Amino acid sequence: MKNGMESLKIGTSFPKMERTMDFNATKLFIAVMNAGSFSAASDKTGVPISTLSRKINELEQALNVQLLERSRQGVRPTHKGQQFFEQARLGIELLEDAQKSVTSAHNLQGKLRLSVPPNFSIWWDLLIEFQQRYPDINVFCHSSERVVDLFEDGVDVALRMGNLNTDDVIAKPLMTVEVLFVASPSLLARHGTPTSLAEMGRLPVAAWESLNQSSFEWGSGTEKVKYEPFFSTNNVQGLIHYALSGMGVTQLPDLLARPWLENGELIALLPETAKQVLPLHLVYARHKHPSALVRAYLDFCEEWVAKLR
């Protein structure tokens, strides 16, 4: 007896259901793209190479598109693979942010990967206060002369001093840093207080030097003075130590020299001479949508630096 509905006949075919895209497989594809090879991605994620390969094969089948070209040298994306990567990673990051926001009991949590210039000791104070405000955020902070590649090194935000030589980042200006000539009272008592760059050059000088720097020159307006340091290093703490010990005159960023200038252990020299001024930026990758953790760090840095002025 019919009840108003057609009875299904044996052998009736249903529309074929398309495979759904696997969220985790997409994350693994992005990890392989970022790492450049299955083996490097396996090292970073802890997922076996065989699993990575299988999951990405399943993703390609679900999308009916080849995403990667595989060779002994590694992997590279196809044209469609590159398109998918550029669009998918933004969506994945937004989904991960959304997941964290509803599972963290309203507290920001996760890991933040940062980079700061070497010996920029004032930033340790900032990071301590940042983690006191956000105790559930774990921080990894890389410090090196090498300018990190935000994309390749997986760094969320880098602090950079000086002019930026790349268009691949979004730069948030924080402040400018003035570089001062400083010396201890004991050194000035022995040698006298210089009134020009030329007189400064006749004092014992402790200077910054990297492995590829071969000449030393100060400049102010049209005045140029070459000098030869008796001590040089790529370690700011070493320069501070030499200056405080009365061993030499040196140049320091005003932020780092401030404590000793305020207590009189160091004296700023040539106050009328034009100083080198360096911009200080926080930079993050242009292609990445800033996560909630990154936004919290950017806002905190801006707030903290404002108190220094």
Short mmCIF file of C-alpha atoms in Angstrom, two decimals:
data_model
loop_
_atom_site.label_atom_id
_atom_site.label_comp_id
_atom_site.label_asym_id
_atom_site.label_seq_id
_atom_site.Cartn_x
_atom_site.Cartn_y
_atom_site.Cartn_z
CA MET A 1 0.00 0.00 0.00
CA LYS A 2 1.43 3.31 -1.04
CA ASN A 3 1.63 6.07 1.51
CA GLY A 4 2.26 8.90 -0.93
CA MET A 5 5.94 8.14 -1.32
CA GLU A 6 7.46 6.27 -4.22
CA SER A 7 8.95 2.97 -3.16
CA LEU A 8 12.66 2.64 -3.89
CA LYS A 9 13.39 -0.03 -6.46
CA ILE A 10 16.22 -2.44 -5.96
CA GLY A 11 19.28 -1.25 -7.84
CA THR A 12 18.34 2.43 -7.66
CA SER A 13 21.55 4.45 -8.04
CA PHE A 14 22.31 7.40 -5.78
CA PRO A 15 24.30 10.48 -6.81
CA LYS A 16 27.97 9.85 -6.20
CA MET A 17 29.16 11.82 -3.16
CA GLU A 18 32.37 13.83 -3.62
CA ARG A 19 35.21 13.29 -1.18
CA THR A 20 35.53 16.00 1.41
CA MET A 21 38.82 17.78 1.86
CA ASP A 22 40.75 16.59 4.93
CA PHE A 23 41.64 19.48 7.24
CA ASN A 24 44.62 17.64 8.74
CA ALA A 25 45.89 16.58 5.32
CA THR A 26 45.78 20.21 4.23
CA LYS A 27 47.84 21.20 7.29
CA LEU A 28 50.40 18.52 6.41
CA PHE A 29 50.54 19.74 2.80
CA ILE A 30 51.28 23.26 4.07
CA ALA A 31 53.97 21.85 6.36
CA VAL A 32 55.66 20.09 3.42
CA MET A 33 55.49 23.25 1.33
CA ASN A 34 57.02 25.31 4.12
CA ALA A 35 59.79 22.77 4.75
CA GLY A 36 60.58 22.09 1.08
CA SER A 37 60.72 18.31 1.40
CA PHE A 38 58.94 15.38 3.04
CA SER A 39 61.94 14.58 5.23
CA ALA A 40 62.28 18.16 6.53
CA ALA A 41 58.53 18.35 7.15
CA SER A 42 58.70 15.03 9.00
CA ASP A 43 61.46 16.39 11.26
CA LYS A 44 59.43 19.52 12.05
CA THR A 45 56.03 17.88 12.56
CA GLY A 46 57.05 14.48 13.95
CA VAL A 47 54.81 12.79 11.35
CA PRO A 48 56.43 9.85 9.50
CA ILE A 49 57.31 10.45 5.85
CA SER A 50 55.07 7.57 4.76
CA THR A 51 52.10 9.17 6.53
CA LEU A 52 52.82 12.57 5.01
CA SER A 53 52.99 11.06 1.52
CA ARG A 54 49.80 9.05 2.01
CA LYS A 55 47.81 11.98 3.39
CA ILE A 56 48.86 14.29 0.58
CA ASN A 57 48.02 11.61 -2.00
CA GLU A 58 44.57 11.39 -0.42
CA LEU A 59 44.25 15.17 -0.56
CA GLU A 60 45.19 15.20 -4.25
CA GLN A 61 42.60 12.50 -4.93
CA ALA A 62 39.93 14.41 -3.03
CA LEU A 63 40.68 17.57 -4.99
CA ASN A 64 41.30 15.64 -8.23
CA VAL A 65 44.39 17.81 -8.73
CA GLN A 66 48.11 17.12 -8.56
CA LEU A 67 49.55 19.46 -5.93
CA LEU A 68 53.20 18.43 -5.79
CA GLU A 69 55.88 17.34 -8.21
CA ARG A 70 58.17 14.89 -6.46
CA SER A 71 61.86 14.34 -7.25
CA ARG A 72 65.07 13.27 -5.53
CA GLN A 73 65.86 16.95 -4.90
CA GLY A 74 62.64 17.42 -2.91
CA VAL A 75 59.21 18.66 -3.87
CA ARG A 76 57.88 21.65 -5.67
CA PRO A 77 54.30 22.74 -6.17
CA THR A 78 52.45 22.52 -9.44
CA HIS A 79 50.71 25.69 -10.61
CA LYS A 80 47.48 24.47 -9.01
CA GLY A 81 49.41 23.39 -5.93
CA GLN A 82 50.86 26.88 -5.48
CA GLN A 83 47.41 28.43 -5.84
CA PHE A 84 45.97 26.02 -3.30
CA PHE A 85 48.85 26.62 -0.87
CA GLU A 86 48.56 30.42 -0.96
CA GLN A 87 44.83 30.36 -0.30
CA ALA A 88 44.59 27.37 2.01
CA ARG A 89 47.23 28.48 4.52
CA LEU A 90 45.32 31.67 5.30
CA GLY A 91 42.19 29.66 5.96
CA ILE A 92 44.07 27.14 8.09
CA GLU A 93 45.56 29.91 10.23
CA LEU A 94 42.13 31.48 10.74
CA LEU A 95 40.64 28.11 11.69
CA GLU A 96 43.46 27.45 14.16
CA ASP A 97 42.92 30.87 15.71
CA ALA A 98 39.21 30.17 16.00
CA GLN A 99 39.90 26.78 17.58
CA LYS A 100 42.27 28.30 20.13
CA SER A 101 39.83 31.09 20.97
CA VAL A 102 37.03 28.67 21.94
CA THR A 103 39.19 26.11 23.75
CA SER A 104 41.41 28.39 25.80
CA ALA A 105 38.86 29.51 28.39
CA HIS A 106 39.26 33.08 27.15
CA ASN A 107 43.03 32.98 27.80
CA LEU A 108 45.49 33.34 24.95
CA GLN A 109 47.65 30.25 24.76
CA GLY A 110 50.09 28.69 22.36
CA LYS A 111 53.67 29.23 21.25
CA LEU A 112 55.08 32.48 19.89
CA ARG A 113 58.33 32.38 17.88
CA LEU A 114 60.26 35.66 18.00
CA SER A 115 63.55 37.11 16.82
CA VAL A 116 65.47 40.03 18.36
CA PRO A 117 68.86 41.59 17.63
CA PRO A 118 71.76 40.16 19.67
CA ASN A 119 72.48 41.80 23.03
CA PHE A 120 69.32 43.92 22.92
CA SER A 121 68.96 43.33 26.64
CA ILE A 122 66.08 45.73 27.24
CA TRP A 123 63.82 43.37 25.27
CA TRP A 124 64.19 40.67 27.91
CA ASP A 125 62.40 43.01 30.35
CA LEU A 126 59.61 43.43 27.81
CA LEU A 127 59.26 39.68 27.28
CA ILE A 128 59.12 39.03 31.02
CA GLU A 129 56.26 41.50 31.41
CA PHE A 130 54.55 40.10 28.31
CA GLN A 131 54.54 36.58 29.74
CA GLN A 132 53.41 37.85 33.11
CA ARG A 133 50.35 39.27 31.36
CA TYR A 134 49.90 36.18 29.15
CA PRO A 135 51.16 33.26 31.25
CA ASP A 136 49.73 30.64 28.86
CA ILE A 137 51.80 31.85 25.91
CA ASN A 138 55.12 30.03 25.55
CA VAL A 139 57.85 32.12 23.90
CA PHE A 140 60.83 31.01 21.84
CA CYS A 141 63.19 33.94 21.16
CA HIS A 142 65.98 33.62 18.60
CA SER A 143 68.85 36.11 18.84
CA SER A 144 71.52 36.35 16.15
CA GLU A 145 73.27 38.75 13.80
CA ARG A 146 71.74 36.80 10.93
CA VAL A 147 68.56 38.32 9.57
CA VAL A 148 66.08 35.48 9.88
CA ASP A 149 63.80 34.45 7.05
CA LEU A 150 60.37 34.69 8.64
CA PHE A 151 58.93 32.14 6.23
CA GLU A 152 61.75 29.57 6.15
CA ASP A 153 62.65 29.86 9.86
CA GLY A 154 59.05 29.86 11.07
CA VAL A 155 59.42 33.12 13.01
CA ASP A 156 56.19 34.94 13.85
CA VAL A 157 57.59 38.40 14.60
CA ALA A 158 61.11 39.84 14.34
CA LEU A 159 62.44 43.01 15.95
CA ARG A 160 64.71 44.80 13.49
CA MET A 161 66.82 47.89 13.92
CA GLY A 162 67.83 50.01 10.96
CA ASN A 163 66.49 50.27 7.44
CA LEU A 164 64.54 47.34 6.04
CA ASN A 165 65.81 45.93 2.76
CA THR A 166 62.83 43.77 1.85
CA ASP A 167 59.28 44.20 0.64
CA ASP A 168 58.24 40.75 1.81
CA VAL A 169 57.27 41.86 5.32
CA ILE A 170 54.75 44.07 7.02
CA ALA A 171 56.65 46.49 9.27
CA LYS A 172 55.13 48.08 12.35
CA PRO A 173 57.26 51.09 13.37
CA LEU A 174 57.86 51.27 17.13
CA MET A 175 60.29 54.10 17.71
CA THR A 176 63.67 55.51 16.68
CA VAL A 177 66.89 54.68 18.52
CA GLU A 178 69.65 57.27 18.82
CA VAL A 179 73.26 56.04 18.87
CA LEU A 180 75.38 57.95 21.41
CA PHE A 181 79.10 58.35 22.07
CA VAL A 182 79.73 57.42 25.70
CA ALA A 183 82.70 57.12 28.05
CA SER A 184 83.32 56.72 31.77
CA PRO A 185 84.33 59.66 34.01
CA SER A 186 87.63 57.91 34.75
CA LEU A 187 88.57 57.75 31.05
CA LEU A 188 87.70 61.42 30.57
CA ALA A 189 89.75 62.35 33.66
CA ARG A 190 92.80 60.69 32.06
CA HIS A 191 92.34 61.87 28.47
CA GLY A 192 90.13 64.94 28.67
CA THR A 193 86.66 65.45 27.21
CA PRO A 194 86.68 65.57 23.38
CA THR A 195 84.98 68.49 21.65
CA SER A 196 85.06 67.12 18.10
CA LEU A 197 85.06 63.82 16.23
CA ALA A 198 88.74 64.35 15.44
CA GLU A 199 89.58 64.60 19.16
CA MET A 200 87.35 61.57 19.81
CA GLY A 201 89.40 59.56 17.31
CA ARG A 202 92.55 60.15 19.36
CA LEU A 203 91.02 58.43 22.40
CA PRO A 204 91.12 54.66 22.88
CA VAL A 205 88.04 53.39 21.03
CA ALA A 206 86.04 50.22 21.57
CA ALA A 207 83.93 49.62 18.47
CA TRP A 208 81.36 47.28 16.99
CA GLU A 209 82.81 45.05 14.26
CA SER A 210 81.31 42.13 12.39
CA LEU A 211 83.26 39.53 10.44
CA ASN A 212 82.82 41.36 7.12
CA GLN A 213 83.51 44.93 8.32
CA SER A 214 86.95 46.31 7.41
CA SER A 215 86.83 50.09 7.83
CA PHE A 216 85.83 52.46 10.60
CA GLU A 217 84.55 55.99 10.07
CA TRP A 218 82.44 58.49 11.97
CA GLY A 219 80.50 61.19 10.19
CA SER A 220 78.53 64.26 11.17
CA GLY A 221 77.45 66.59 8.41
CA THR A 222 80.51 67.23 6.27
CA GLU A 223 82.96 66.04 8.95
CA LYS A 224 84.36 62.56 8.36
CA VAL A 225 86.86 60.95 10.72
CA LYS A 226 88.53 57.59 10.22
CA TYR A 227 89.66 55.80 13.36
CA GLU A 228 91.27 52.53 14.39
CA PRO A 229 89.72 50.81 17.43
CA PHE A 230 92.05 49.19 19.93
CA PHE A 231 89.24 46.76 20.75
CA SER A 232 86.33 45.62 18.57
CA THR A 233 83.62 43.03 18.94
CA ASN A 234 80.17 42.07 17.70
CA ASN A 235 78.97 41.83 21.32
CA VAL A 236 77.31 44.92 22.79
CA GLN A 237 77.84 43.65 26.33
CA GLY A 238 81.56 43.64 25.63
CA LEU A 239 81.44 47.29 24.53
CA ILE A 240 79.46 48.23 27.63
CA HIS A 241 81.98 46.41 29.84
CA TYR A 242 84.93 48.21 28.25
CA ALA A 243 83.21 51.59 28.57
CA LEU A 244 82.24 51.06 32.23
CA SER A 245 85.80 49.90 33.01
CA GLY A 246 87.24 53.15 31.64
CA MET A 247 89.05 51.30 28.87
CA GLY A 248 87.57 53.12 25.90
CA VAL A 249 84.98 55.39 24.37
CA THR A 250 82.24 53.59 22.46
CA GLN A 251 78.88 54.01 20.74
CA LEU A 252 75.70 52.60 22.26
CA PRO A 253 71.98 52.87 21.50
CA ASP A 254 70.40 55.31 23.93
CA LEU A 255 67.98 52.62 25.14
CA LEU A 256 70.86 50.43 26.30
CA ALA A 257 73.02 53.22 27.69
CA ARG A 258 70.24 54.91 29.66
CA PRO A 259 70.73 53.15 33.05
CA TRP A 260 74.45 54.09 33.22
CA LEU A 261 73.85 57.60 31.93
CA GLU A 262 71.26 58.16 34.64
CA ASN A 263 73.52 56.94 37.47
CA GLY A 264 76.60 58.76 36.15
CA GLU A 265 78.73 55.71 35.35
CA LEU A 266 78.76 56.79 31.71
CA ILE A 267 78.71 60.27 30.17
CA ALA A 268 77.29 61.16 26.76
CA LEU A 269 79.83 62.94 24.56
CA LEU A 270 79.51 65.57 21.81
CA PRO A 271 75.88 66.44 22.57
CA GLU A 272 75.83 69.01 19.74
CA THR A 273 77.00 66.53 17.12
CA ALA A 274 74.36 64.98 14.88
CA LYS A 275 73.71 61.44 16.05
CA GLN A 276 72.99 58.34 14.04
CA VAL A 277 69.27 57.56 14.30
CA LEU A 278 67.98 54.06 13.58
CA PRO A 279 64.32 53.06 13.18
CA LEU A 280 63.03 50.14 15.23
CA HIS A 281 60.38 47.93 13.61
CA LEU A 282 58.41 44.82 14.41
CA VAL A 283 58.04 42.81 11.21
CA TYR A 284 55.95 39.81 10.27
CA ALA A 285 55.42 37.95 7.01
CA ARG A 286 53.22 39.75 4.50
CA HIS A 287 51.48 36.56 3.41
CA LYS A 288 50.40 35.58 6.93
CA HIS A 289 47.26 36.77 8.61
CA PRO A 290 48.45 37.83 12.09
CA SER A 291 47.22 35.37 14.69
CA ALA A 292 45.66 36.39 18.00
CA LEU A 293 49.05 35.73 19.67
CA VAL A 294 50.89 37.91 17.17
CA ARG A 295 48.35 40.72 17.53
CA ALA A 296 48.65 40.55 21.32
CA TYR A 297 52.45 40.78 21.09
CA LEU A 298 52.37 43.69 18.62
CA ASP A 299 49.93 45.64 20.79
CA PHE A 300 51.88 44.89 23.97
CA CYS A 301 55.18 46.06 22.44
CA GLU A 302 53.60 49.30 21.29
CA GLU A 303 52.15 49.89 24.78
CA TRP A 304 55.43 48.99 26.54
CA VAL A 305 57.62 51.17 24.32
CA ALA A 306 55.26 54.12 24.79
CA LYS A 307 56.13 54.05 28.51
CA LEU A 308 59.84 54.49 27.70
CA ARG A 309 59.37 57.80 25.93
#
